[in-house]
Structures are given as C-alpha cells and as structure tokens.
Amino acid sequence: MIPKPVSFNQGKGSLVFDGTVDVRPYDGPPESYRLTVSSEGVTVEAADAAGEFYARQTLRQLGGPDAFRAAPIGGPPTLPVCVVEDRPRFAWRGVMLDVARHFLPKPDLLRYVELLAVHKLNVLHLHLTDDQGWRFESKKFPRLHEIGGWRPSSRYGDRRYGGRTNRPHGGYYTQDDLREVVAYAAQRHITVVPEIDVPGHSQAAIAAYPELGVQGGGVWTDWGVNPNVLKADESTVDFYRQVFDELLDVFPAEVIGLGGDEAEGGDGRFVRRIAQHLVRRGRRPYGWDEVLGVGPLPTKTVIASWRGEEAGLTALERGHDVVMCPEKHVYLDYRQSDRDDEPIPVGTVLTWEDVYAYEPAAADRVLGAQANLWTEHLDSPRRLDYAAFPRLCAFAEVVWSPVPHTTPATPLSPVTSPSTPALRDAEEFRSRLTHHHLPRLDALGVEYRPLSGPRPWQMLPGVPGHPR
Ligand code: ACM
C-alpha cells in the first residue's frame, strides 16, 4: 500500500502553535502517524513512540527553518492547517559513519545523531575500527585504544601523490561515551549498529598486539587496501570473541557489524566463527557483501550490499536480509561534481540528483538502505557536513517516501504499475531543497555544499584526489 502523501488544505487557515499536542493512539503500521493541524490545535495520532517522534519532527518542519535553531528567536511558530498521514517506506534508514579513519569527537558525533533524527533516519552504523585507528575502549585489551587509537601522521589527499599532514591524529570513545551516544540515539529512535572490522582493515589492532597479525607493523598512515590481515588461529579468534563480548555489553542493537570487506588473503573461517559467536550471543552479524564468499554463514547474517546490488540479490536467494548501499549511488565521500574545485575529489561523480534517483531493489528481505560516509578525506566536522549535505536530504527522502506515481490514472491511461515506478521529480525536489531543506540546514549550522558549488573556504586547492 502506498501511504497518502502530505495533504495541505491550502487557504484553510493557520494555527499559532503554543506547543500543546494532543497525542492519541493510531491503528497504523510501525512508525506511522497522522498529524492534524486545525485552527483549534494539533493532534498527533501515532502507532508507537517512533511515530509520535516523527510527527513531532514534521511539526518542526511545518514551523519553518527557525524551528531548527538552538533556541527560539521570535514568537511561536505559525503552522498551516493540514492533515499529514505518513509512514516510512523502509525499516532500515541508515547512515554509516567511519570514525576510524578520522576520529569524530563525541559532541560532533552527537550532533550527527541529531541531524539523522531531523531527517527521520533511524540507523547509525558506526565503523569503529580500521587500519588507521581503533576507537573503542577495551578494558580487557587496553592497548587496542591506547596504541591502536593513535597514528603519527596521515596521508593528505590521494596516496598516489605523496602528500602528508605530518601531524599526529587519534582518539577513542570510552565505553561510557558510547553508552551515552546509544542512549542519546535511542531518545531519537535511532539504533546504533557498531562495527569492528575483521579480518582485514585491522592494522591498528595488530599495532597494539602484533601476535594478532599475519605480519606486524604500526597503525597505518596511508589510505587504500592494506594486505595485512588477522591470523585465523584459535587464539586470535578467541581474542576477538572477547572484544566482541565487550562491544555487546555497550551496544544493545540486535545487529552487530563484523566488517569482512577487502580482506584479500583473509581466512573465511575467521568471519564464520565470529558470526557464529554473535548468533550464540543472541545477535545478528552484519557483514559487507564480501562475506558471501567465506562459506556458509548463519542465515541470520545481514548483508550490506556495497559493490552494487547484485551481491544483495544473491544474499536474498540464500535467505539473508539485506541492506542496500551500492557505492555508485550512496557513497557520500565520492565527489559531488566533475568540477576542478571539488575538494579532494575521489570516486565517481555522485550528485544529489544521482542520490535522489536511487531506487533500492524492493523485496521482502531488503530491510532498507544506508548511505556511507568514509572519512579518509573528511578530517573534520566541516568536511563531513560538506560531503553529507544536501545529498543526505535526498537519501532520506528515498528511504522514507515511496516514488510518487505522477501519471494520473484515467480510463485511457492505466494506473502506473508498481513494477515500473515513475521516476522521482528532481526539479520538484530542487525547489524543496532551495526553499525548505537548505534554510533548515542553515538554521542548524550545517556547512553543506551549496547547489552552485563549493564556497571558497570549502575548496582544498593543491590537495589532490583521484577521480574515477
Ligand atoms: C567498503 O567500502 N570497503 C565496504
């Protein structure tokens, strides 16, 4: 069923909103709501607490951009009289944040949680470990964060050009920091899905405990795919079982990431055994699509299909649930245009229009989609804002709203079949971006990429990327 779109009774008046909301139950699917603004007041009918939360986000949107400031600057907002019936298209509306390549300090991470909530996104996949940094405090194996959390310098720009920062970088979250992030996210109906990446992308752990690695070496100071991987012997697997147990104590999410990507030369048994351990502990493993190649995995394993959607379709055939995140559509670290002034341009061109045109394959076991923010070249919240927005506004709509069927049904033109959906109207969305989304982001202080191109201080001349 396609939910009714927002319906405004235009010209029917308005309400000066004093903040009072009459909340009632609603007989709708999870996360759904009906919001009624009349000249008498506001009523929210909500299927559950999440539905009420989303109704309140919509109320904020109706209040105009100033409703997104940290404190009110005028009188109470005036809302248009309207009825909104709304529910999400997908249950998994995710964003992956790579806090391993560049550490994101806790206040900035909390700010991102709020930005996700504003966009009705509900999964924050936290990539906590990689070759270049380990960000999860381990009480059992403290060298992981004490040694693995720091590197003496970083590559600056693409690795082929030799640039370096020559400045140390690092940081980690204490377990209590992460409990706080989880609780803050839960207040906003966001589930934090943590990931510890095995058996590749593990150089930071190997720097801390050299016996874990096939080879030794320090925390990596380069970008790219590191050929060193974890040993698949019993003691290394057991070490990681204990690390994952610590992770499970902090993160209540059912789904727990174990990585599994780009581990050439890695032993598939490693991933299988960690997956089995997570299932024994009552959780569901979450792996990048390479894990489909490691041999039989527990069916409960959820697959993140990133190299395209084909792997996701294979996973569905094998009985797995799938989250679609194909790089060509939702890798928000990729360059936003083919202009020369894009800062550190990498990957293929991925405009907001491209994100908006993305249609995740629909099937029962496609839980939804997620946008991925890898941070090799995003070393600050300002760089992150530039990469994330406004593309994340477009993504949020893709995963929340079904494609509108724009062809009106008449006796002579059959109803548009759901299997051939009309494309989203990018020009119509451009107008909403310009008049609604961007003013909201301005009020929130998000340093997005303007539609016309980077502002002068968002450019990074002389820092080479490597466009594909
Ligand atoms: C990935 O982009 N390596 C999952």
Tab-separated table of C-alpha atoms and ligand atoms in Angstrom:
chain	number	residue	atom	x	y	z
A	1	MET	CA	0.000	0.000	0.000
A	2	ILE	CA	1.226	3.443	-0.800
A	3	PRO	CA	0.621	5.860	2.065
A	4	LYS	CA	-1.272	9.020	1.432
A	5	PRO	CA	1.088	11.876	0.789
A	6	VAL	CA	1.127	15.039	2.815
A	7	SER	CA	-2.099	16.894	2.151
A	8	PHE	CA	-2.391	20.572	2.855
A	9	ASN	CA	-5.752	22.236	2.981
A	10	GLN	CA	-4.312	25.315	1.437
A	11	GLY	CA	-6.031	28.554	2.277
A	12	LYS	CA	-7.863	26.890	5.168
A	13	GLY	CA	-6.097	28.994	7.733
A	14	SER	CA	-3.342	28.578	10.235
A	15	LEU	CA	-2.602	27.995	13.887
A	16	VAL	CA	-0.305	29.889	16.196
A	17	PHE	CA	1.310	26.861	17.832
A	18	ASP	CA	1.785	27.052	21.587
A	19	GLY	CA	3.493	23.675	21.763
A	20	THR	CA	0.471	21.741	23.025
A	21	VAL	CA	-0.032	18.415	21.257
A	22	ASP	CA	-2.928	16.057	21.855
A	23	VAL	CA	-1.414	12.579	21.398
A	24	ARG	CA	-3.651	9.583	20.677
A	25	PRO	CA	-3.166	6.005	19.534
A	26	TYR	CA	-3.243	5.214	15.825
A	27	ASP	CA	-4.087	1.981	14.102
A	28	GLY	CA	-1.242	2.066	11.582
A	29	PRO	CA	1.985	0.206	10.801
A	30	PRO	CA	5.125	0.712	12.942
A	31	GLU	CA	6.500	4.264	12.959
A	32	SER	CA	3.393	5.714	11.293
A	33	TYR	CA	1.360	8.706	12.361
A	34	ARG	CA	-1.394	11.071	11.400
A	35	LEU	CA	-0.847	14.715	12.219
A	36	THR	CA	-3.776	17.108	12.198
A	37	VAL	CA	-3.279	20.836	12.466
A	38	SER	CA	-6.572	22.687	12.720
A	39	SER	CA	-7.327	26.231	13.759
A	40	GLU	CA	-8.177	24.709	17.169
A	41	GLY	CA	-4.929	22.863	17.849
A	42	VAL	CA	-2.603	19.987	16.990
A	43	THR	CA	-3.478	16.316	17.246
A	44	VAL	CA	-0.961	13.536	16.717
A	45	GLU	CA	-2.238	10.015	16.286
A	46	ALA	CA	0.761	7.688	16.489
A	47	ALA	CA	1.148	3.937	16.057
A	48	ASP	CA	4.048	3.897	18.528
A	49	ALA	CA	6.597	6.142	20.220
A	50	ALA	CA	8.623	6.393	16.997
A	51	GLY	CA	5.515	7.505	15.097
A	52	GLU	CA	4.958	10.255	17.650
A	53	PHE	CA	8.610	11.268	17.371
A	54	TYR	CA	8.347	11.555	13.578
A	55	ALA	CA	5.106	13.528	13.856
A	56	ARG	CA	6.969	15.979	16.078
A	57	GLN	CA	9.770	16.235	13.503
A	58	THR	CA	7.158	17.038	10.855
A	59	LEU	CA	5.647	19.668	13.167
A	60	ARG	CA	9.070	21.235	13.393
A	61	GLN	CA	9.303	21.304	9.618
A	62	LEU	CA	5.903	22.966	9.386
A	63	GLY	CA	7.171	25.626	11.794
A	64	GLY	CA	9.765	26.799	9.258
A	65	PRO	CA	13.564	26.969	9.412
A	66	ASP	CA	13.681	28.925	12.669
A	67	ALA	CA	12.191	25.904	14.422
A	68	PHE	CA	15.625	24.282	13.871
A	69	ARG	CA	17.608	26.912	15.741
A	70	ALA	CA	19.051	26.034	19.116
A	71	ALA	CA	16.645	28.466	20.807
A	72	PRO	CA	13.602	30.411	19.630
A	73	ILE	CA	14.302	33.837	18.161
A	74	GLY	CA	10.748	35.017	17.517
A	75	GLY	CA	7.250	34.361	18.697
A	76	PRO	CA	5.577	30.970	18.488
A	77	PRO	CA	5.533	29.424	15.008
A	78	THR	CA	2.504	29.660	12.766
A	79	LEU	CA	1.535	26.304	11.256
A	80	PRO	CA	-0.604	25.772	8.173
A	81	VAL	CA	-3.844	23.911	8.740
A	82	CYS	CA	-3.236	20.443	7.321
A	83	VAL	CA	-3.504	16.701	7.707
A	84	VAL	CA	-0.381	14.573	7.227
A	85	GLU	CA	-0.634	10.794	7.000
A	86	ASP	CA	2.809	9.360	6.945
A	87	ARG	CA	4.860	6.234	7.412
A	88	PRO	CA	8.316	5.119	6.314
A	89	ARG	CA	8.978	3.111	3.213
A	90	PHE	CA	11.843	1.122	4.768
A	91	ALA	CA	12.548	-0.068	8.309
A	92	TRP	CA	16.336	0.447	7.887
A	93	ARG	CA	17.117	4.056	7.017
A	94	GLY	CA	20.781	4.142	7.746
A	95	VAL	CA	23.958	6.129	7.625
A	96	MET	CA	27.397	4.651	8.151
A	97	LEU	CA	29.938	6.954	9.745
A	98	ASP	CA	33.590	5.981	9.568
A	99	VAL	CA	35.012	7.321	12.824
A	100	ALA	CA	38.138	5.183	12.391
A	101	ARG	CA	39.956	6.975	9.549
A	102	HIS	CA	39.292	10.280	11.265
A	103	PHE	CA	38.105	10.356	14.822
A	104	LEU	CA	34.911	12.362	15.295
A	105	PRO	CA	34.858	13.901	18.787
A	106	LYS	CA	31.835	12.961	20.868
A	107	PRO	CA	29.980	16.310	20.676
A	108	ASP	CA	30.225	16.174	16.876
A	109	LEU	CA	29.017	12.592	16.851
A	110	LEU	CA	26.011	13.585	18.973
A	111	ARG	CA	25.330	16.416	16.537
A	112	TYR	CA	25.255	13.880	13.706
A	113	VAL	CA	22.786	11.746	15.637
A	114	GLU	CA	20.515	14.788	15.862
A	115	LEU	CA	20.964	15.525	12.140
A	116	LEU	CA	19.939	11.960	11.342
A	117	ALA	CA	16.867	12.295	13.564
A	118	VAL	CA	15.823	15.524	11.862
A	119	HIS	CA	15.840	13.557	8.600
A	120	LYS	CA	13.875	10.622	10.068
A	121	LEU	CA	16.849	8.302	9.589
A	122	ASN	CA	16.960	5.551	12.176
A	123	VAL	CA	20.193	3.538	11.970
A	124	LEU	CA	23.671	4.864	12.714
A	125	HIS	CA	26.225	2.283	11.625
A	126	LEU	CA	29.440	3.212	13.448
A	127	HIS	CA	32.596	1.923	11.792
A	128	LEU	CA	34.752	1.866	14.920
A	129	THR	CA	37.954	0.187	13.766
A	130	ASP	CA	40.175	0.191	10.726
A	131	ASP	CA	43.824	0.075	9.706
A	132	GLN	CA	44.246	3.731	10.670
A	133	GLY	CA	42.610	3.744	14.076
A	134	TRP	CA	40.839	1.827	16.853
A	135	ARG	CA	38.113	3.911	18.521
A	136	PHE	CA	36.503	1.516	21.034
A	137	GLU	CA	37.841	1.418	24.593
A	138	SER	CA	38.687	-2.152	25.566
A	139	LYS	CA	39.001	-2.839	29.294
A	140	LYS	CA	40.418	-6.305	28.649
A	141	PHE	CA	42.918	-5.331	25.998
A	142	PRO	CA	43.636	-1.629	26.635
A	143	ARG	CA	46.497	-1.436	24.160
A	144	LEU	CA	43.802	-1.577	21.447
A	145	HIS	CA	42.732	2.006	22.160
A	146	GLU	CA	45.930	3.198	23.873
A	147	ILE	CA	48.193	2.184	20.973
A	148	GLY	CA	45.684	1.486	18.195
A	149	GLY	CA	43.883	4.812	18.719
A	150	TRP	CA	46.785	6.955	17.539
A	151	ARG	CA	48.920	7.444	14.456
A	152	PRO	CA	51.911	9.725	13.999
A	153	SER	CA	50.774	11.308	10.724
A	154	SER	CA	48.304	10.874	7.899
A	155	ARG	CA	48.295	10.818	4.172
A	156	TYR	CA	46.808	14.112	2.921
A	157	GLY	CA	44.963	13.658	-0.352
A	158	ASP	CA	45.182	10.624	-2.586
A	159	ARG	CA	48.026	8.214	-1.801
A	160	ARG	CA	49.467	8.405	-5.311
A	161	TYR	CA	50.693	11.980	-4.832
A	162	GLY	CA	52.773	11.749	-1.689
A	163	GLY	CA	51.109	14.420	0.471
A	164	ARG	CA	51.237	14.046	4.261
A	165	THR	CA	49.951	16.029	7.232
A	166	ASN	CA	52.937	15.276	9.480
A	167	ARG	CA	50.573	15.821	12.396
A	168	PRO	CA	49.547	13.093	14.831
A	169	HIS	CA	45.911	12.081	14.805
A	170	GLY	CA	43.760	9.940	17.041
A	171	GLY	CA	41.182	9.489	19.742
A	172	TYR	CA	38.796	6.881	21.068
A	173	TYR	CA	35.440	6.694	22.807
A	174	THR	CA	35.260	5.312	26.309
A	175	GLN	CA	32.638	2.641	26.804
A	176	ASP	CA	30.592	5.159	28.795
A	177	ASP	CA	30.891	7.715	25.967
A	178	LEU	CA	29.403	5.125	23.655
A	179	ARG	CA	26.659	4.209	26.139
A	180	GLU	CA	25.801	7.897	26.157
A	181	VAL	CA	25.711	8.001	22.334
A	182	VAL	CA	23.494	4.898	22.298
A	183	ALA	CA	21.100	6.463	24.843
A	184	TYR	CA	21.037	9.814	23.030
A	185	ALA	CA	20.291	7.997	19.780
A	186	ALA	CA	17.598	5.847	21.430
A	187	GLN	CA	15.811	9.016	22.598
A	188	ARG	CA	15.645	9.861	18.890
A	189	HIS	CA	14.570	6.360	17.801
A	190	ILE	CA	17.939	5.689	16.227
A	191	THR	CA	19.672	2.348	16.679
A	192	VAL	CA	23.456	2.452	16.819
A	193	VAL	CA	24.921	-0.550	14.989
A	194	PRO	CA	28.619	-0.839	15.891
A	195	GLU	CA	31.189	-2.458	13.643
A	196	ILE	CA	34.555	-3.990	14.439
A	197	ASP	CA	36.055	-4.864	11.075
A	198	VAL	CA	37.696	-8.322	10.700
A	199	PRO	CA	39.858	-9.913	9.366
A	200	GLY	CA	41.131	-7.103	7.100
A	201	HIS	CA	41.251	-3.402	7.987
A	202	SER	CA	42.845	-4.478	11.275
A	203	GLN	CA	46.296	-2.887	11.260
A	204	ALA	CA	45.501	-0.692	14.299
A	205	ALA	CA	44.754	-3.790	16.375
A	206	ILE	CA	47.862	-5.510	15.033
A	207	ALA	CA	49.972	-2.479	16.018
A	208	ALA	CA	48.674	-2.925	19.572
A	209	TYR	CA	49.043	-6.722	19.714
A	210	PRO	CA	51.456	-7.836	16.945
A	211	GLU	CA	50.716	-11.525	17.576
A	212	LEU	CA	47.230	-10.995	16.035
A	213	GLY	CA	48.580	-10.242	12.567
A	214	VAL	CA	49.952	-12.311	9.736
A	215	GLN	CA	52.609	-9.562	9.674
A	216	GLY	CA	53.463	-6.793	12.149
A	217	GLY	CA	53.655	-3.037	11.672
A	218	GLY	CA	52.311	0.155	13.225
A	219	VAL	CA	48.958	1.899	12.925
A	220	TRP	CA	48.665	2.584	9.229
A	221	THR	CA	49.346	6.118	7.999
A	222	ASP	CA	48.211	5.529	4.433
A	223	TRP	CA	44.854	5.058	2.684
A	224	GLY	CA	43.911	2.122	0.489
A	225	VAL	CA	43.584	-1.617	0.989
A	226	ASN	CA	46.211	-2.936	3.376
A	227	PRO	CA	47.244	-6.508	2.528
A	228	ASN	CA	47.948	-7.399	6.158
A	229	VAL	CA	45.122	-9.349	7.846
A	230	LEU	CA	44.401	-11.107	11.127
A	231	LYS	CA	45.609	-14.648	11.676
A	232	ALA	CA	42.809	-17.191	11.734
A	233	ASP	CA	44.286	-19.288	14.549
A	234	GLU	CA	42.332	-20.208	17.652
A	235	SER	CA	43.954	-17.669	19.949
A	236	THR	CA	43.258	-14.732	17.602
A	237	VAL	CA	39.633	-15.780	17.102
A	238	ASP	CA	39.304	-16.142	20.866
A	239	PHE	CA	40.825	-12.691	21.439
A	240	TYR	CA	38.202	-11.215	19.129
A	241	ARG	CA	35.371	-13.147	20.749
A	242	GLN	CA	36.299	-11.352	23.964
A	243	VAL	CA	36.488	-7.981	22.228
A	244	PHE	CA	33.069	-8.535	20.648
A	245	ASP	CA	31.723	-9.528	24.076
A	246	GLU	CA	32.824	-6.133	25.387
A	247	LEU	CA	31.135	-4.498	22.389
A	248	LEU	CA	27.881	-6.362	23.124
A	249	ASP	CA	27.931	-5.020	26.688
A	250	VAL	CA	27.871	-1.467	25.349
A	251	PHE	CA	25.608	-1.789	22.304
A	252	PRO	CA	22.156	-3.341	22.773
A	253	ALA	CA	21.462	-3.403	19.000
A	254	GLU	CA	20.387	-6.759	17.640
A	255	VAL	CA	22.574	-6.257	14.561
A	256	ILE	CA	26.353	-6.107	15.136
A	257	GLY	CA	28.877	-5.371	12.367
A	258	LEU	CA	31.882	-7.599	11.810
A	259	GLY	CA	33.133	-5.987	8.604
A	260	GLY	CA	34.601	-8.641	6.343
A	261	ASP	CA	35.377	-6.298	3.453
A	262	GLU	CA	38.537	-6.107	1.372
A	263	ALA	CA	40.359	-8.839	3.242
A	264	GLU	CA	42.288	-10.425	0.423
A	265	GLY	CA	44.208	-13.323	1.858
A	266	GLY	CA	41.964	-13.360	4.909
A	267	ASP	CA	40.703	-16.713	6.088
A	268	GLY	CA	36.928	-17.038	5.754
A	269	ARG	CA	36.840	-19.166	8.883
A	270	PHE	CA	37.566	-16.046	10.906
A	271	VAL	CA	34.374	-14.309	9.789
A	272	ARG	CA	32.339	-17.503	10.117
A	273	ARG	CA	33.459	-18.089	13.679
A	274	ILE	CA	32.833	-14.532	14.819
A	275	ALA	CA	29.420	-14.690	13.097
A	276	GLN	CA	28.628	-17.920	14.937
A	277	HIS	CA	29.712	-16.328	18.204
A	278	LEU	CA	27.408	-13.346	17.676
A	279	VAL	CA	24.490	-15.668	16.911
A	280	ARG	CA	25.216	-17.684	20.057
A	281	ARG	CA	25.068	-14.420	21.971
A	282	GLY	CA	21.614	-13.706	20.527
A	283	ARG	CA	22.660	-11.112	17.955
A	284	ARG	CA	22.667	-10.885	14.174
A	285	PRO	CA	26.014	-10.477	12.389
A	286	TYR	CA	26.207	-7.678	9.824
A	287	GLY	CA	28.847	-8.008	7.109
A	288	TRP	CA	29.906	-6.229	3.933
A	289	ASP	CA	28.982	-8.259	0.856
A	290	GLU	CA	32.407	-9.943	0.584
A	291	VAL	CA	31.320	-12.209	3.446
A	292	LEU	CA	29.100	-14.077	0.968
A	293	GLY	CA	32.355	-15.608	-0.272
A	294	VAL	CA	33.574	-17.082	3.034
A	295	GLY	CA	31.406	-20.201	3.020
A	296	PRO	CA	28.161	-20.891	4.810
A	297	LEU	CA	27.175	-18.159	7.235
A	298	PRO	CA	24.340	-18.178	9.740
A	299	THR	CA	21.171	-17.272	7.831
A	300	LYS	CA	20.568	-14.533	10.384
A	301	THR	CA	23.554	-12.644	8.976
A	302	VAL	CA	22.523	-9.350	7.406
A	303	ILE	CA	24.416	-8.347	4.265
A	304	ALA	CA	25.437	-4.788	3.367
A	305	SER	CA	25.500	-4.810	-0.434
A	306	TRP	CA	28.054	-2.114	-1.333
A	307	ARG	CA	29.750	-3.136	-4.580
A	308	GLY	CA	26.406	-2.930	-6.348
A	309	GLU	CA	23.050	-4.540	-5.705
A	310	GLU	CA	23.900	-7.923	-7.294
A	311	ALA	CA	25.524	-9.259	-4.133
A	312	GLY	CA	22.432	-8.224	-2.225
A	313	LEU	CA	20.233	-10.157	-4.634
A	314	THR	CA	22.453	-13.236	-4.218
A	315	ALA	CA	22.183	-12.835	-0.454
A	316	LEU	CA	18.394	-12.730	-0.701
A	317	GLU	CA	18.467	-16.007	-2.645
A	318	ARG	CA	20.479	-17.515	0.211
A	319	GLY	CA	17.926	-16.385	2.750
A	320	HIS	CA	19.723	-13.372	4.223
A	321	ASP	CA	18.253	-9.991	4.993
A	322	VAL	CA	19.924	-7.210	3.056
A	323	VAL	CA	20.731	-3.542	3.411
A	324	MET	CA	21.456	-1.881	0.075
A	325	CYS	CA	24.318	0.625	-0.031
A	326	PRO	CA	25.720	0.453	-3.586
A	327	GLU	CA	28.770	2.694	-3.916
A	328	LYS	CA	27.653	4.263	-7.177
A	329	HIS	CA	24.521	5.599	-5.512
A	330	VAL	CA	25.144	6.222	-1.830
A	331	TYR	CA	28.883	6.605	-1.126
A	332	LEU	CA	28.755	10.178	0.092
A	333	ASP	CA	32.534	10.528	0.212
A	334	TYR	CA	32.524	10.404	-3.605
A	335	ARG	CA	32.871	13.711	-5.459
A	336	GLN	CA	29.736	15.795	-5.901
A	337	SER	CA	30.519	17.076	-9.406
A	338	ASP	CA	33.239	16.889	-12.039
A	339	ARG	CA	34.326	20.453	-11.350
A	340	ASP	CA	38.008	21.103	-10.681
A	341	ASP	CA	37.207	22.896	-7.451
A	342	GLU	CA	35.654	19.928	-5.654
A	343	PRO	CA	37.774	19.364	-2.538
A	344	ILE	CA	39.893	16.154	-2.785
A	345	PRO	CA	37.696	14.625	-5.492
A	346	VAL	CA	37.590	10.840	-5.269
A	347	GLY	CA	35.325	8.120	-6.633
A	348	THR	CA	32.761	8.591	-9.351
A	349	VAL	CA	30.582	11.678	-9.687
A	350	LEU	CA	27.644	11.363	-7.316
A	351	THR	CA	25.388	14.405	-7.384
A	352	TRP	CA	22.388	14.947	-5.141
A	353	GLU	CA	20.314	14.215	-8.239
A	354	ASP	CA	22.016	10.810	-8.548
A	355	VAL	CA	21.236	10.029	-4.920
A	356	TYR	CA	17.666	11.188	-5.411
A	357	ALA	CA	17.279	8.907	-8.440
A	358	TYR	CA	18.406	5.827	-6.485
A	359	GLU	CA	15.742	3.146	-6.232
A	360	PRO	CA	16.710	0.334	-3.852
A	361	ALA	CA	15.631	-3.065	-5.158
A	362	ALA	CA	12.381	-3.896	-3.462
A	363	ALA	CA	11.910	-7.306	-1.869
A	364	ASP	CA	10.593	-8.506	1.466
A	365	ARG	CA	14.006	-9.113	2.911
A	366	VAL	CA	15.528	-5.847	1.747
A	367	LEU	CA	15.424	-4.108	5.118
A	368	GLY	CA	16.272	-0.795	3.534
A	369	ALA	CA	19.308	1.190	2.526
A	370	GLN	CA	22.120	3.167	4.046
A	371	ALA	CA	24.384	5.960	2.869
A	372	ASN	CA	28.058	5.529	3.690
A	373	LEU	CA	30.447	8.266	4.786
A	374	TRP	CA	34.042	7.057	4.622
A	375	THR	CA	36.371	9.647	6.086
A	376	GLU	CA	39.847	9.200	4.607
A	377	HIS	CA	39.436	12.666	3.117
A	378	LEU	CA	36.936	14.079	5.627
A	379	ASP	CA	39.118	15.085	8.549
A	380	SER	CA	36.734	17.440	10.351
A	381	PRO	CA	33.018	18.002	11.005
A	382	ARG	CA	33.114	20.808	8.428
A	383	ARG	CA	34.382	18.430	5.744
A	384	LEU	CA	31.798	15.872	6.836
A	385	ASP	CA	28.992	18.432	6.505
A	386	TYR	CA	30.158	19.275	3.001
A	387	ALA	CA	30.107	15.625	1.912
A	388	ALA	CA	26.911	14.661	3.700
A	389	PHE	CA	24.626	17.542	2.805
A	390	PRO	CA	22.492	18.119	0.896
A	391	ARG	CA	22.899	14.595	-0.508
A	392	LEU	CA	21.666	13.093	2.750
A	393	CYS	CA	18.419	15.105	2.415
A	394	ALA	CA	17.855	13.380	-0.933
A	395	PHE	CA	18.747	9.981	0.531
A	396	ALA	CA	16.407	10.489	3.491
A	397	GLU	CA	13.519	11.012	1.098
A	398	VAL	CA	14.440	7.918	-0.951
A	399	VAL	CA	14.249	5.674	2.116
A	400	TRP	CA	11.249	7.371	3.738
A	401	SER	CA	8.911	8.105	0.840
A	402	PRO	CA	7.822	5.837	-1.977
A	403	VAL	CA	8.175	7.105	-5.524
A	404	PRO	CA	5.119	9.205	-6.208
A	405	HIS	CA	3.029	7.901	-9.072
A	406	THR	CA	2.898	11.035	-11.091
A	407	THR	CA	0.817	9.760	-14.009
A	408	PRO	CA	-2.825	10.386	-13.181
A	409	ALA	CA	-4.991	7.337	-13.801
A	410	THR	CA	-7.663	7.895	-16.431
A	411	PRO	CA	-9.738	5.360	-18.329
A	412	LEU	CA	-7.338	5.782	-21.251
A	413	SER	CA	-4.082	5.616	-19.313
A	414	PRO	CA	-3.834	2.657	-16.972
A	415	VAL	CA	-2.605	3.149	-13.437
A	416	THR	CA	1.175	3.163	-13.367
A	417	SER	CA	2.260	-0.331	-12.452
A	418	PRO	CA	4.280	-0.593	-9.244
A	419	SER	CA	6.919	-2.535	-11.181
A	420	THR	CA	7.540	0.466	-13.438
A	421	PRO	CA	7.501	3.326	-10.986
A	422	ALA	CA	7.605	6.876	-12.213
A	423	LEU	CA	10.942	8.500	-11.528
A	424	ARG	CA	11.229	10.983	-8.738
A	425	ASP	CA	10.971	14.538	-9.963
A	426	ALA	CA	14.390	16.077	-9.309
A	427	GLU	CA	13.263	19.554	-10.334
A	428	GLU	CA	10.454	19.458	-7.815
A	429	PHE	CA	12.926	18.303	-5.155
A	430	ARG	CA	15.373	21.054	-6.148
A	431	SER	CA	12.664	23.550	-5.322
A	432	ARG	CA	12.079	21.936	-1.910
A	433	LEU	CA	15.830	21.816	-1.299
A	434	THR	CA	16.151	25.502	-2.077
A	435	HIS	CA	13.112	26.712	-0.160
A	436	HIS	CA	12.971	24.284	2.760
A	437	HIS	CA	15.902	21.905	3.286
A	438	LEU	CA	18.781	24.347	2.825
A	439	PRO	CA	17.252	27.089	5.027
A	440	ARG	CA	16.749	24.415	7.704
A	441	LEU	CA	20.379	23.315	7.363
A	442	ASP	CA	21.423	26.974	7.605
A	443	ALA	CA	19.445	27.328	10.828
A	444	LEU	CA	21.101	24.164	12.148
A	445	GLY	CA	24.530	25.492	11.165
A	446	VAL	CA	25.282	22.666	8.729
A	447	GLU	CA	28.007	23.640	6.247
A	448	TYR	CA	26.524	21.841	3.266
A	449	ARG	CA	27.707	22.114	-0.317
A	450	PRO	CA	25.677	24.858	-1.999
A	451	LEU	CA	23.881	23.639	-5.128
A	452	SER	CA	26.035	26.030	-7.175
A	453	GLY	CA	29.332	24.529	-5.978
A	454	PRO	CA	31.757	24.837	-3.074
A	455	ARG	CA	32.217	28.076	-1.193
A	456	PRO	CA	35.799	29.375	-1.430
A	457	TRP	CA	36.723	28.067	2.007
A	458	GLN	CA	35.317	24.645	1.179
A	459	MET	CA	37.841	24.153	-1.619
A	460	LEU	CA	41.204	22.497	-0.996
A	461	PRO	CA	43.397	23.581	-3.883
A	462	GLY	CA	46.644	21.666	-4.050
A	463	VAL	CA	45.366	18.585	-2.212
A	464	PRO	CA	44.972	16.014	-4.979
A	465	GLY	CA	42.180	13.496	-5.136
A	466	HIS	CA	41.887	10.642	-7.613
A	467	PRO	CA	38.642	10.881	-9.567
A	468	ARG	CA	37.317	7.770	-11.201
B	1	ACM	C1	33.790	-0.793	1.757
B	1	ACM	O1	33.527	0.209	1.084
B	1	ACM	N1	35.043	-1.211	1.879
B	1	ACM	C2	32.747	-1.548	2.416
